[in-house]
Coordinates of C-alpha atoms in Angstrom, one line a residue:
X1 CA 197.5 80.3 -74.8
X2 CA 201.3 80.4 -75.1
X3 CA 202.3 82.9 -77.8
X4 CA 204.8 81.7 -80.4
X5 CA 206.6 84.5 -82.3
X6 CA 208.3 84.2 -85.6
X7 CA 211.8 85.6 -85.7
X8 CA 215.4 84.8 -86.6
X9 CA 217.2 81.9 -85.0
X10 CA 220.9 82.3 -84.3
X11 CA 223.6 79.7 -84.9
X12 CA 226.6 79.0 -82.8
X13 CA 228.7 81.5 -84.8
X14 CA 226.4 84.4 -84.0
X15 CA 224.9 84.5 -87.4
X16 CA 221.3 84.2 -88.7
X17 CA 220.7 80.7 -89.9
X18 CA 217.0 80.3 -90.6
X19 CA 213.7 81.8 -90.1
X20 CA 211.7 79.9 -87.6
X21 CA 209.1 79.8 -84.9
X22 CA 210.5 80.3 -81.4
X23 CA 208.6 80.6 -78.1
X24 CA 209.1 84.1 -76.8
X25 CA 206.5 84.6 -74.1
X26 CA 206.7 83.9 -70.4
X27 CA 203.1 83.1 -69.7
X28 CA 202.0 79.5 -69.3
X29 CA 198.4 78.8 -69.9
X30 CA 195.7 77.2 -72.1
X31 CA 192.8 78.7 -73.9
X32 CA 193.3 82.1 -72.5
X33 CA 193.4 81.0 -68.9
X34 CA 195.9 82.9 -66.8
X35 CA 198.6 80.8 -65.3
X36 CA 201.9 81.4 -63.6
X37 CA 204.8 83.3 -65.2
X38 CA 207.8 81.2 -66.1
X39 CA 211.5 81.9 -65.8
X40 CA 213.8 81.9 -68.7
X41 CA 216.9 79.7 -68.9
X42 CA 218.7 77.5 -71.4
X43 CA 216.9 79.1 -74.3
X44 CA 213.4 78.2 -73.1
X45 CA 210.7 79.2 -70.6
X46 CA 210.8 76.9 -67.6
X47 CA 208.4 76.1 -64.8
X48 CA 209.6 75.4 -61.3
X49 CA 208.8 72.8 -58.7
X50 CA 207.7 75.5 -56.3
X51 CA 206.1 78.9 -56.8
X52 CA 206.5 82.3 -55.3
X53 CA 203.5 84.6 -55.0
X54 CA 204.0 88.2 -56.2
X55 CA 201.7 90.3 -54.0
X56 CA 200.1 93.7 -54.5
X57 CA 201.5 95.7 -51.6
X58 CA 198.3 97.7 -51.2
X59 CA 195.9 94.8 -50.4
X60 CA 198.0 91.7 -50.4
X61 CA 196.2 90.2 -53.4
X62 CA 198.2 87.9 -55.6
X63 CA 199.3 89.6 -58.8
X64 CA 201.0 86.5 -60.3
X65 CA 203.3 83.6 -59.4
X66 CA 206.8 82.9 -60.5
X67 CA 209.0 79.7 -60.2
X68 CA 211.4 79.3 -57.3
X69 CA 214.7 78.5 -59.0
X70 CA 216.9 75.8 -57.5
X71 CA 220.6 75.0 -57.7
X72 CA 220.0 72.9 -60.8
X73 CA 218.4 75.8 -62.6
X74 CA 221.3 78.0 -61.7
X75 CA 223.8 75.6 -63.2
X76 CA 221.6 75.2 -66.4
X77 CA 221.5 79.0 -66.7
X78 CA 225.3 79.4 -66.3
X79 CA 226.0 76.7 -68.9
X80 CA 223.6 78.3 -71.3
X81 CA 225.1 81.7 -70.6
X82 CA 228.6 80.3 -71.5
X83 CA 227.3 79.3 -74.9
X84 CA 225.4 82.6 -75.2
X85 CA 228.5 84.7 -74.5
X86 CA 230.2 83.2 -77.5
X87 CA 227.3 83.9 -79.7
X88 CA 226.8 87.5 -78.4
X89 CA 230.5 88.3 -78.8
X90 CA 230.2 87.5 -82.5
X91 CA 227.3 89.8 -83.1
X92 CA 228.1 93.0 -85.0
X93 CA 227.5 96.4 -83.4
X94 CA 224.8 96.9 -86.0
X95 CA 223.1 93.7 -84.9
X96 CA 223.2 94.7 -81.3
X97 CA 221.9 98.2 -82.2
X98 CA 219.0 96.7 -84.1
X99 CA 217.9 94.3 -81.4
X100 CA 218.0 97.0 -78.7
X101 CA 216.3 99.6 -80.9
X102 CA 213.5 97.2 -81.6
X103 CA 213.2 96.3 -77.9
X104 CA 212.8 100.0 -77.0
X105 CA 210.1 100.3 -79.6
X106 CA 208.2 97.3 -78.2
X107 CA 208.4 98.6 -74.7
X108 CA 206.9 101.8 -75.9
X109 CA 204.1 100.0 -77.7
X110 CA 203.3 98.1 -74.5
X111 CA 203.7 101.0 -72.1
X112 CA 200.2 100.8 -70.7
X113 CA 200.5 97.1 -69.9
X114 CA 203.9 97.6 -68.4
X115 CA 202.9 100.6 -66.3
X116 CA 200.1 98.6 -64.7
X117 CA 202.4 95.7 -64.1
X118 CA 205.0 97.9 -62.4
X119 CA 202.3 99.5 -60.2
X120 CA 200.8 96.2 -59.4
X121 CA 203.9 94.5 -58.1
X122 CA 205.9 97.5 -56.7
X123 CA 202.9 99.8 -55.7
X124 CA 204.2 103.1 -57.1
X125 CA 201.3 105.3 -58.2
X126 CA 200.2 104.6 -61.8
X127 CA 201.6 107.9 -63.1
X128 CA 205.0 106.9 -61.7
X129 CA 204.7 103.5 -63.2
X130 CA 204.1 105.1 -66.6
X131 CA 207.1 107.4 -66.0
X132 CA 209.3 104.4 -65.3
X133 CA 208.3 102.7 -68.6
X134 CA 209.1 105.9 -70.5
X135 CA 212.5 106.0 -68.8
X136 CA 213.1 102.4 -69.7
X137 CA 212.4 103.2 -73.4
X138 CA 215.1 105.9 -73.2
X139 CA 217.6 103.6 -71.3
X140 CA 217.3 100.8 -73.9
X141 CA 217.4 103.2 -76.8
X142 CA 220.5 105.0 -75.5
X143 CA 222.1 101.6 -75.0
X144 CA 221.3 100.8 -78.6
X145 CA 223.0 104.0 -79.8
X146 CA 226.0 103.4 -77.6
X147 CA 226.4 99.9 -79.2
X148 CA 227.6 101.8 -82.3
X149 CA 230.1 103.9 -80.4
X150 CA 232.3 101.2 -78.8
X151 CA 235.8 101.6 -80.0
X152 CA 239.5 101.7 -79.0
X153 CA 242.1 104.3 -79.7
X154 CA 245.6 104.5 -81.3
X155 CA 248.5 104.7 -78.9
X156 CA 251.5 106.9 -79.8
X157 CA 254.1 104.1 -79.4
X158 CA 256.8 106.3 -80.9
X159 CA 256.5 108.6 -77.9
X160 CA 258.4 105.9 -76.0
X161 CA 262.2 105.8 -76.5
X162 CA 261.9 102.2 -77.7
X163 CA 258.7 102.6 -79.6
X164 CA 259.9 103.7 -83.0
X165 CA 258.4 101.7 -85.9
X166 CA 255.7 100.2 -83.6
X167 CA 252.0 100.6 -84.1
X168 CA 249.8 100.4 -81.0
X169 CA 246.0 100.5 -80.6
X170 CA 243.4 99.2 -78.2
X171 CA 240.3 97.0 -78.7
X172 CA 237.3 97.0 -76.4
X173 CA 235.9 93.5 -76.1
X174 CA 233.0 91.9 -74.1
X175 CA 233.4 90.7 -70.6
X176 CA 231.5 87.5 -71.3
X177 CA 228.8 86.8 -68.7
X178 CA 227.3 89.8 -66.9
X179 CA 225.2 89.1 -63.7
X180 CA 222.5 91.7 -63.2
X181 CA 221.1 91.8 -59.7
X182 CA 218.3 94.4 -59.5
X183 CA 216.3 95.9 -56.7
X184 CA 212.5 96.0 -56.1
X185 CA 212.0 99.8 -56.4
X186 CA 212.4 100.2 -60.2
X187 CA 211.7 96.7 -61.5
X188 CA 211.8 97.7 -65.2
X189 CA 214.2 100.7 -65.6
X190 CA 216.9 99.5 -63.2
X191 CA 216.9 96.1 -64.9
X192 CA 217.2 98.0 -68.2
X193 CA 220.2 99.9 -66.9
X194 CA 222.0 96.6 -66.5
X195 CA 220.7 94.5 -69.4
X196 CA 220.8 97.3 -72.1
X197 CA 224.5 98.1 -71.7
X198 CA 225.4 94.4 -71.2
X199 CA 223.8 93.5 -74.6
X200 CA 225.2 96.6 -76.2
X201 CA 228.7 95.5 -75.1
X202 CA 228.3 92.1 -76.7
X203 CA 227.8 90.1 -73.4
X204 CA 225.4 87.4 -72.3
X205 CA 223.4 88.5 -69.3
X206 CA 221.8 86.7 -66.4
X207 CA 219.1 88.6 -64.6
X208 CA 218.4 88.0 -60.9
X209 CA 215.4 90.3 -60.3
X210 CA 214.1 91.2 -56.8
X211 CA 212.0 88.5 -55.3
X212 CA 209.2 91.0 -54.5
X213 CA 209.0 92.4 -58.1
X214 CA 210.2 89.9 -60.7
X215 CA 207.4 90.3 -63.2
X216 CA 208.7 93.4 -65.1
X217 CA 212.1 91.7 -65.6
X218 CA 210.4 88.6 -67.1
X219 CA 208.4 90.9 -69.4
X220 CA 211.6 92.7 -70.5
X221 CA 213.2 89.3 -71.2
X222 CA 210.2 88.4 -73.3
X223 CA 210.5 91.7 -75.2
X224 CA 214.2 91.3 -75.9
X225 CA 213.7 87.8 -77.3
X226 CA 210.9 89.1 -79.5
X227 CA 213.2 91.8 -80.7
X228 CA 215.7 89.2 -82.0
X229 CA 218.1 88.6 -79.1
X230 CA 219.8 85.2 -79.5
X231 CA 217.9 82.7 -77.2
X232 CA 221.0 82.0 -75.0
X233 CA 222.0 85.6 -74.8
X234 CA 219.8 86.1 -71.8
X235 CA 218.7 84.2 -68.7
X236 CA 216.2 85.4 -66.1
X237 CA 216.1 83.4 -62.8
X238 CA 213.5 84.1 -60.2
X239 CA 213.9 82.9 -56.6
X240 CA 215.6 83.7 -53.3
X241 CA 218.9 85.5 -53.1
X242 CA 220.3 82.9 -50.7
X243 CA 219.9 80.1 -53.3
X244 CA 220.1 81.8 -56.7
X245 CA 222.2 84.9 -55.9
X246 CA 224.8 83.1 -53.8
X247 CA 225.5 80.5 -56.4
X248 CA 225.7 83.0 -59.2
X249 CA 228.0 85.6 -57.6
X250 CA 230.5 82.9 -56.6
X251 CA 230.7 81.2 -59.9
X252 CA 233.9 81.8 -61.9
X253 CA 232.1 81.8 -65.2
X254 CA 230.5 85.1 -64.3
X255 CA 233.0 87.9 -65.2
X256 CA 231.0 91.0 -64.2
X257 CA 228.4 91.7 -61.5
X258 CA 226.2 94.8 -61.5
X259 CA 224.3 95.1 -58.2
X260 CA 221.9 97.7 -56.9
X261 CA 220.7 97.2 -53.3
X262 CA 221.7 97.6 -49.7
X263 CA 225.2 98.3 -48.4
X264 CA 225.2 95.1 -46.4
X265 CA 224.3 92.8 -49.3
X266 CA 226.8 94.7 -51.5
X267 CA 229.6 94.1 -49.1
X268 CA 228.7 90.4 -48.9
X269 CA 228.8 90.2 -52.7
X270 CA 232.2 91.9 -52.8
X271 CA 233.6 89.4 -50.2
X272 CA 232.1 86.4 -52.1
X273 CA 232.6 87.3 -55.7
X274 CA 236.3 86.5 -56.2
X275 CA 238.1 88.0 -59.1
X276 CA 235.4 89.8 -61.0
X277 CA 234.5 93.2 -62.2
X278 CA 232.0 94.8 -59.9
X279 CA 229.6 97.8 -60.0
X280 CA 228.0 98.5 -56.7
X281 CA 225.1 101.0 -56.2
X282 CA 224.4 100.8 -52.5
X283 CA 222.0 103.6 -51.5
X284 CA 222.4 106.6 -49.3
X285 CA 220.8 109.1 -46.9
X286 CA 220.9 112.1 -49.3
X287 CA 221.2 115.6 -47.9
X288 CA 219.7 118.9 -49.2
X289 CA 221.2 122.2 -48.0
X290 CA 219.0 125.3 -48.0
X291 CA 221.0 128.5 -47.9
X292 CA 219.5 131.8 -46.5
X293 CA 219.2 133.3 -50.0
X294 CA 217.1 130.4 -51.3
X295 CA 213.6 130.9 -52.8
X296 CA 211.4 129.1 -50.1
X297 CA 208.6 128.3 -52.5
X298 CA 211.0 126.7 -55.0
X299 CA 212.6 124.8 -52.2
X300 CA 209.3 123.4 -50.8
X301 CA 208.3 122.3 -54.3
X302 CA 211.6 120.5 -54.7
X303 CA 211.5 118.8 -51.3
X304 CA 208.0 117.5 -51.9
X305 CA 209.0 116.2 -55.4
X306 CA 212.3 114.6 -54.3
X307 CA 211.4 113.2 -50.9
X308 CA 208.1 111.3 -51.3
X309 CA 208.1 109.9 -54.9
X310 CA 207.6 106.1 -54.8
X311 CA 206.9 106.4 -51.1
X312 CA 210.5 107.5 -50.6
X313 CA 211.8 104.2 -51.8
X314 CA 214.5 105.7 -54.1
X315 CA 218.2 105.5 -53.4
X316 CA 218.5 109.2 -54.1
X317 CA 215.4 110.5 -52.2
X318 CA 216.0 113.5 -50.1
X319 CA 216.3 112.2 -46.5
X320 CA 218.2 114.9 -44.6
X321 CA 217.2 118.6 -45.0
X322 CA 219.7 121.1 -43.6
X323 CA 218.1 124.6 -43.5
X324 CA 219.8 127.9 -42.5
X325 CA 218.8 128.8 -39.1
X326 CA 217.6 132.2 -40.4
X327 CA 214.9 130.6 -42.5
X328 CA 214.4 127.4 -40.6
X329 CA 210.9 128.1 -39.2
X330 CA 209.7 129.8 -42.4
X331 CA 210.7 126.7 -44.4
X332 CA 208.9 124.3 -42.0
X333 CA 205.8 126.5 -42.0
X334 CA 205.7 126.5 -45.8
X335 CA 206.4 122.8 -46.1
X336 CA 203.9 121.4 -43.6
X337 CA 200.7 122.0 -45.6
X338 CA 202.2 120.7 -48.8
X339 CA 203.2 117.4 -47.3
X340 CA 199.9 117.1 -45.4
X341 CA 198.2 117.3 -48.8
X342 CA 199.9 114.2 -50.1
X343 CA 197.2 111.6 -50.0
X344 CA 198.1 107.9 -49.6
X345 CA 196.1 104.8 -50.6
X346 CA 195.5 102.6 -53.6
X347 CA 198.2 103.2 -56.2
X348 CA 195.7 103.0 -59.0
X349 CA 193.4 105.7 -57.7
X350 CA 193.8 109.1 -59.4
X351 CA 193.6 110.8 -56.0
X352 CA 196.5 108.9 -54.5
X353 CA 199.8 110.8 -54.5
X354 CA 201.9 108.4 -52.5
X355 CA 201.4 104.7 -52.8
X356 CA 202.1 101.9 -50.3
X357 CA 205.6 100.8 -49.4
X358 CA 206.5 97.5 -51.0
X359 CA 206.2 95.5 -47.7
X360 CA 204.2 96.3 -44.6
X361 CA 207.3 95.3 -42.5
X362 CA 209.2 98.2 -44.2
X363 CA 206.4 100.6 -43.3
X364 CA 206.5 99.4 -39.7
X365 CA 210.3 100.0 -39.7
X366 CA 210.0 103.6 -41.0
X367 CA 207.2 104.3 -38.5
X368 CA 209.4 103.0 -35.7
X369 CA 212.4 105.2 -36.7
X370 CA 210.1 108.2 -36.7
X371 CA 208.9 107.4 -33.2
X372 CA 212.4 106.7 -32.0
X373 CA 213.5 110.2 -33.3
X374 CA 210.6 111.8 -31.4
X375 CA 211.5 110.0 -28.2
X376 CA 215.1 111.3 -28.6
X377 CA 213.9 114.9 -28.9
X378 CA 212.9 115.4 -32.5
X379 CA 209.5 116.9 -33.4
X380 CA 207.0 115.3 -35.8
X381 CA 205.6 118.2 -37.8
X382 CA 203.3 116.2 -40.0
X383 CA 202.6 112.6 -40.9
X384 CA 204.2 109.4 -39.7
X385 CA 201.1 107.4 -38.9
X386 CA 200.6 104.1 -40.7
X387 CA 197.8 101.9 -42.0
X388 CA 199.1 98.6 -43.3
X389 CA 201.8 99.3 -45.9
X390 CA 200.7 102.9 -46.3
X391 CA 202.7 105.5 -44.3
X392 CA 201.6 109.1 -44.2
X393 CA 204.5 111.3 -45.6
X394 CA 206.3 112.7 -42.6
X395 CA 208.4 115.7 -41.7
X396 CA 210.5 115.3 -38.6
X397 CA 212.1 118.5 -37.3
X398 CA 215.0 119.2 -34.9
X399 CA 216.7 115.9 -35.7
X400 CA 220.3 115.3 -34.6
X401 CA 223.1 113.7 -36.7
X402 CA 223.3 110.7 -34.4
X403 CA 219.7 109.7 -34.8
X404 CA 219.0 106.7 -36.9
X405 CA 216.7 108.7 -39.2
X406 CA 219.8 110.7 -40.1
X407 CA 222.5 108.2 -39.8
X408 CA 221.1 105.2 -41.8
X409 CA 219.3 104.8 -45.0
X410 CA 215.6 105.3 -44.3
X411 CA 214.1 104.3 -47.7
X412 CA 210.7 105.6 -46.8
X413 CA 208.4 108.7 -47.1
X414 CA 209.9 110.8 -44.3
X415 CA 212.6 113.5 -44.0
X416 CA 214.6 114.8 -41.1
X417 CA 215.2 118.6 -40.8
X418 CA 217.9 120.3 -38.9
X419 CA 219.3 123.9 -38.7
X420 CA 222.8 125.1 -39.5
X421 CA 224.7 128.4 -39.0
X422 CA 227.0 128.7 -42.0
X423 CA 228.1 127.0 -45.2
X424 CA 231.0 125.2 -43.6
X425 CA 228.7 123.8 -40.9
X426 CA 226.2 122.7 -43.5
X427 CA 228.7 120.9 -45.7
X428 CA 230.2 119.2 -42.6
X429 CA 226.8 117.9 -41.5
X430 CA 226.0 116.8 -45.1
X431 CA 229.3 114.8 -45.2
X432 CA 228.8 113.3 -41.7
X433 CA 227.7 109.9 -43.1
X434 CA 229.3 106.8 -44.5
X435 CA 227.2 107.3 -47.7
X436 CA 227.7 109.6 -50.6
X437 CA 225.4 109.0 -53.6
X438 CA 223.6 112.3 -54.2
X439 CA 223.3 115.7 -52.6
X440 CA 221.7 119.1 -53.4
X441 CA 221.9 122.7 -52.4
X442 CA 219.6 125.7 -52.9
X443 CA 221.3 129.0 -53.3
X444 CA 221.7 132.0 -55.6
X445 CA 225.3 132.5 -54.6
X446 CA 227.7 131.0 -57.1
X447 CA 230.6 130.9 -54.6
X448 CA 228.5 128.8 -52.2
X449 CA 227.4 126.6 -55.1
X450 CA 230.9 126.0 -56.3
X451 CA 232.2 125.3 -52.7
X452 CA 229.4 122.8 -52.2
X453 CA 230.2 121.1 -55.6
X454 CA 233.9 120.8 -54.7
X455 CA 233.5 119.7 -51.0
X456 CA 230.3 117.7 -50.8
X457 CA 231.3 114.0 -50.6
X458 CA 228.8 112.7 -53.1
X459 CA 228.8 111.2 -56.6
X460 CA 226.0 113.3 -57.9
X461 CA 225.7 117.1 -57.1
X462 CA 222.6 119.1 -57.7
X463 CA 222.4 122.9 -57.5
X464 CA 218.9 124.4 -57.0
X465 CA 217.2 121.0 -56.9
X466 CA 217.0 118.1 -54.5
X467 CA 219.2 114.9 -54.7
X468 CA 216.5 112.9 -56.5
X469 CA 217.1 113.7 -60.1
X470 CA 218.6 111.4 -62.8
X471 CA 218.9 111.6 -66.6
X472 CA 219.3 108.0 -67.7
X473 CA 222.2 108.9 -70.0
X474 CA 224.4 110.5 -67.4
X475 CA 227.1 108.8 -65.3
X476 CA 225.5 107.7 -62.1
X477 CA 227.2 106.2 -59.0
X478 CA 228.3 107.0 -55.5
X479 CA 231.3 107.7 -53.3
X480 CA 232.2 106.2 -50.0
X481 CA 230.0 103.3 -48.9
X482 CA 227.4 104.2 -51.6
X483 CA 229.4 102.0 -53.9
X484 CA 231.7 102.2 -56.9
X485 CA 231.5 102.0 -60.6
X486 CA 229.0 104.0 -62.9
X487 CA 225.7 103.3 -64.5
X488 CA 224.3 105.2 -67.5
X489 CA 224.6 103.3 -70.8
X490 CA 227.9 104.8 -72.0
X491 CA 229.6 104.4 -68.7
X492 CA 228.1 101.0 -67.9
X493 CA 229.4 99.6 -71.2
X494 CA 232.9 100.6 -70.2
X495 CA 232.4 98.7 -67.0
X496 CA 231.0 95.7 -68.9
X497 CA 233.8 95.5 -71.5
X498 CA 237.5 95.0 -71.3
X499 CA 240.4 96.7 -72.9
X500 CA 243.0 94.8 -75.0
X501 CA 246.3 96.4 -76.1
X502 CA 247.5 95.4 -79.6
X503 CA 251.1 96.2 -80.8
X504 CA 252.4 95.7 -84.3
X505 CA 256.2 95.3 -84.3
X506 CA 258.0 96.3 -87.4
X507 CA 260.0 93.5 -89.1
X508 CA 263.8 93.9 -88.7

């Protein structure tokens, strides 16, 4: 049965008008029968003419279906978002805080359901699904807190020769419509990283979730509406990027685009968007340097933790490991049994440590890159064999910088390991890529650590841990072709708002 929630309605001035009954759930069905999820646009849940099956990557079973949005749906969503932007801009900081705080509480209350949903559609093991839900709670809650901290500053006009008797200050105002294009690999938390700051900044937001994993974004939309978000403050369109995404990114009504995905799609968006504010998080092939003074046991633990989580499908997964030649063999000998012990299989089984990749075609691609490296002279130390979408976590030693497994973004459960002779050589190899999202070093030498922090061409630097670490409140973004702009609620709000300069001129 469709659930109807009682909550405030919002009038066109952004104020509460009356207490009423508004449909807030995405599920369409009768008498408890499970039916397809619906998308949300124009202040209502909408079915589509065609449906897209959302599959469990482990066995190919249908988790659910979602509508395939068409060009008419896109135009309806944009028109609604235009109206919603005016309503959102009139909400007070307190109202935005209250909505987001309640949404975070609702996510927490439903964490078991959401964790299973994430693991069903994306295939990360259930413990990782629960971890993602807990992070989403923090992301939305921090966004709520930051909604109360949006402010301008006074400008010392009299410091200018002609500025005497002038008063200047800045105001930070909403962009208007924010387009949030999210990837498959964190279908709840990375959507939260876009939607939370957008709402905190007083914007209307249009979500275009990944086609493979749209269910978590629809659930988040449902939760935000239940928390009191104005009905036209959010839209969530499911469908193909070629139809939905293309029309949205090119539309002049969209002022801000926040995109997480591949470098190729990111470049296409930049070329097609026109005059818009853009945040691009475009992935990487993250390096980890192991200096000769490193604690090998600590390094091995970090490599296992930062290379194979979510089957390596994380933008900041460790992909390239550069080990000092003096400890190279010792490191590989210590790493091999730890990686061999990582069991693959059904993501819901307690014994599974690495779940399937999101698509079997991706597992086939990663397997082929490993074989290609071996044919070019590398050595497969462990793993690399595939069964369906499951790929055994792999360590590939003696790789060379020109190999695809080092040069491009692998996005799978494998690492390439190579030796180096000194810190200068290590940093040069780490930087020998077009990417620059995250990088790590293990050392006890402060001078080596500082040199690395200054010279590594990466937006996130980690000392004595691998590249895969992120606190959701920190500024997060890359250098080079890993993109531009920052996520993290405080920093994303700056990207999703605009600065106005106000000057009071003294009367003559």
